[in-house]
Amino acid sequence: MEINNFILEGSFDVGSESIVIGKRLANKPSLEIGDKLALFDIRSIYGLSTHHRVKQLHVTGLFHSGLRDYDESIVYISLVDAQYLFEMDNQITGLIISPESSDVSEAMYKRLEANIDFPMFVLSWKDKHRALFDWIQIQRWPILIIFGL
């Protein structure tokens, strides 16, 4: 599932000083393509630090995934900008791997899980969204019964 498939306006351009945000999140302050947005690290603003990490970004794209939680809370920025904001230097806190088929995905998941030790861990999309899959499974039965009648 590529984020490019969910772009409603603009493009998925996450170069330096650009941001792609969910349409629902953009609606709250009425943001549009080309608008400027400031992101900052709350710890640097409210802490005792004299160096406040703030980054002004231009909205280059709006996406709609259909999942409210994503559309209201996820933004895409360049890795360099994120590392600056969170004082991560050359570090990352996670990696998302999107294989082309579910067969490859399952095999890759098992291999990664067997080779990665604490404090790192492997989490599949299905594991992360277990509540959604459980809800879908529960909703299947009433629909089958209604159509069956």
Short mmCIF file of C-alpha atoms in Angstrom, two decimals:
data_model
loop_
_atom_site.label_atom_id
_atom_site.label_comp_id
_atom_site.label_asym_id
_atom_site.label_seq_id
_atom_site.Cartn_x
_atom_site.Cartn_y
_atom_site.Cartn_z
CA MET A 1 0.00 0.00 0.00
CA GLU A 2 1.74 3.13 -1.25
CA ILE A 3 1.00 6.53 0.27
CA ASN A 4 1.06 7.97 -3.28
CA ASN A 5 -2.25 6.17 -3.91
CA PHE A 6 -3.90 8.22 -1.16
CA ILE A 7 -2.76 11.71 -2.18
CA LEU A 8 -5.83 13.93 -2.69
CA GLU A 9 -4.10 17.21 -3.44
CA GLY A 10 -0.54 18.17 -4.27
CA SER A 11 2.15 15.49 -4.33
CA PHE A 12 4.09 13.27 -1.98
CA ASP A 13 7.09 15.58 -1.84
CA VAL A 14 8.90 15.24 1.48
CA GLY A 15 12.06 17.04 0.57
CA SER A 16 13.74 19.54 2.85
CA GLU A 17 11.27 21.88 4.54
CA SER A 18 8.15 20.23 3.12
CA ILE A 19 5.35 18.26 4.77
CA VAL A 20 2.53 15.95 3.66
CA ILE A 21 -0.38 15.76 6.10
CA GLY A 22 -3.73 14.02 6.43
CA LYS A 23 -6.74 15.85 5.01
CA ARG A 24 -8.60 15.64 8.36
CA LEU A 25 -5.64 17.16 10.19
CA ALA A 26 -5.36 19.90 7.55
CA ASN A 27 -9.05 20.76 7.97
CA LYS A 28 -8.64 21.70 11.64
CA PRO A 29 -6.52 24.81 10.98
CA SER A 30 -7.77 25.08 7.35
CA LEU A 31 -4.40 24.31 5.74
CA GLU A 32 -4.00 24.11 1.97
CA ILE A 33 -1.21 23.23 -0.44
CA GLY A 34 1.54 25.86 -0.24
CA ASP A 35 0.67 27.02 3.29
CA LYS A 36 3.45 27.31 5.85
CA LEU A 37 3.37 25.23 9.02
CA ALA A 38 5.71 25.31 12.01
CA LEU A 39 6.63 22.10 13.82
CA PHE A 40 8.49 22.11 17.09
CA ASP A 41 9.68 19.73 19.76
CA ILE A 42 7.65 20.40 22.91
CA ARG A 43 10.56 19.35 25.15
CA SER A 44 12.73 22.12 23.75
CA ILE A 45 9.99 24.74 24.14
CA TYR A 46 8.93 23.93 27.71
CA GLY A 47 12.27 22.68 29.00
CA LEU A 48 15.14 24.64 30.39
CA SER A 49 16.89 24.54 27.04
CA THR A 50 17.80 27.85 25.45
CA HIS A 51 17.88 26.21 22.01
CA HIS A 52 14.34 25.74 20.69
CA ARG A 53 14.04 23.30 17.81
CA VAL A 54 11.48 24.72 15.39
CA LYS A 55 11.13 23.94 11.71
CA GLN A 56 8.99 25.88 9.24
CA LEU A 57 7.62 23.59 6.52
CA HIS A 58 5.53 24.06 3.38
CA VAL A 59 2.49 21.84 2.86
CA THR A 60 3.13 19.96 -0.40
CA GLY A 61 0.48 17.25 -0.18
CA LEU A 62 -2.73 16.16 1.52
CA PHE A 63 -3.62 12.48 1.88
CA HIS A 64 -6.75 10.57 2.86
CA SER A 65 -6.21 6.96 3.93
CA GLY A 66 -9.75 6.34 5.14
CA LEU A 67 -8.49 5.55 8.65
CA ARG A 68 -9.41 8.43 10.95
CA ASP A 69 -6.49 7.84 13.36
CA TYR A 70 -3.96 8.15 10.54
CA ASP A 71 -5.61 11.06 8.80
CA GLU A 72 -5.75 13.09 12.03
CA SER A 73 -2.33 12.31 13.45
CA ILE A 74 0.23 11.26 10.82
CA VAL A 75 2.48 13.65 8.92
CA TYR A 76 5.34 12.91 6.56
CA ILE A 77 8.51 15.01 6.62
CA SER A 78 12.06 14.37 5.48
CA LEU A 79 14.26 12.20 7.69
CA VAL A 80 16.76 15.06 8.06
CA ASP A 81 14.05 17.45 9.33
CA ALA A 82 12.71 14.81 11.76
CA GLN A 83 16.19 14.08 13.10
CA TYR A 84 16.74 17.81 13.67
CA LEU A 85 13.42 18.28 15.48
CA PHE A 86 13.92 15.30 17.79
CA GLU A 87 17.70 15.68 18.24
CA MET A 88 18.33 12.24 16.78
CA ASP A 89 21.52 13.05 14.81
CA ASN A 90 21.91 10.06 12.45
CA GLN A 91 19.55 7.75 14.35
CA ILE A 92 16.10 6.38 13.57
CA THR A 93 13.52 4.86 15.92
CA GLY A 94 11.81 2.56 13.44
CA LEU A 95 11.70 1.22 9.95
CA ILE A 96 8.65 0.30 7.90
CA ILE A 97 9.13 -2.44 5.33
CA SER A 98 6.43 -2.92 2.68
CA PRO A 99 6.92 -6.13 0.71
CA GLU A 100 4.99 -6.59 -2.53
CA SER A 101 3.16 -9.79 -1.55
CA SER A 102 1.74 -11.27 1.63
CA ASP A 103 3.81 -14.46 1.12
CA VAL A 104 7.03 -12.44 1.20
CA SER A 105 5.66 -10.43 4.13
CA GLU A 106 5.02 -13.47 6.32
CA ALA A 107 8.41 -15.04 5.57
CA MET A 108 10.18 -11.72 6.16
CA TYR A 109 8.31 -11.21 9.44
CA LYS A 110 9.36 -14.63 10.76
CA ARG A 111 12.98 -14.16 9.70
CA LEU A 112 13.22 -10.67 11.24
CA GLU A 113 11.54 -11.83 14.44
CA ALA A 114 14.06 -14.69 14.78
CA ASN A 115 17.07 -12.40 14.25
CA ILE A 116 16.20 -9.24 16.16
CA ASP A 117 16.90 -8.97 19.89
CA PHE A 118 15.66 -6.65 22.63
CA PRO A 119 15.26 -3.63 22.72
CA MET A 120 14.25 -3.85 19.05
CA PHE A 121 11.12 -5.73 18.03
CA VAL A 122 9.11 -6.66 14.96
CA LEU A 123 5.49 -5.61 14.67
CA SER A 124 3.32 -6.52 11.70
CA TRP A 125 0.58 -4.25 10.43
CA LYS A 126 -1.97 -6.84 11.52
CA ASP A 127 -0.50 -6.94 15.05
CA LYS A 128 -0.49 -3.16 15.32
CA HIS A 129 -4.12 -2.90 14.23
CA ARG A 130 -5.46 -6.02 15.95
CA ALA A 131 -8.57 -4.16 17.21
CA LEU A 132 -9.52 -3.21 13.64
CA PHE A 133 -9.20 -6.79 12.39
CA ASP A 134 -11.18 -8.10 15.37
CA TRP A 135 -13.93 -5.56 14.66
CA ILE A 136 -14.05 -6.57 10.99
CA GLN A 137 -14.31 -10.22 12.00
CA ILE A 138 -17.18 -9.48 14.41
CA GLN A 139 -19.02 -7.39 11.80
CA ARG A 140 -18.86 -10.19 9.24
CA TRP A 141 -21.36 -12.42 11.05
CA PRO A 142 -24.32 -9.99 11.21
CA ILE A 143 -23.83 -9.13 7.54
CA LEU A 144 -23.78 -12.81 6.56
CA ILE A 145 -26.94 -13.45 8.62
CA ILE A 146 -28.79 -10.46 7.13
CA PHE A 147 -27.88 -11.42 3.55
CA GLY A 148 -28.74 -15.03 4.34
CA LEU A 149 -32.26 -14.05 5.41
#
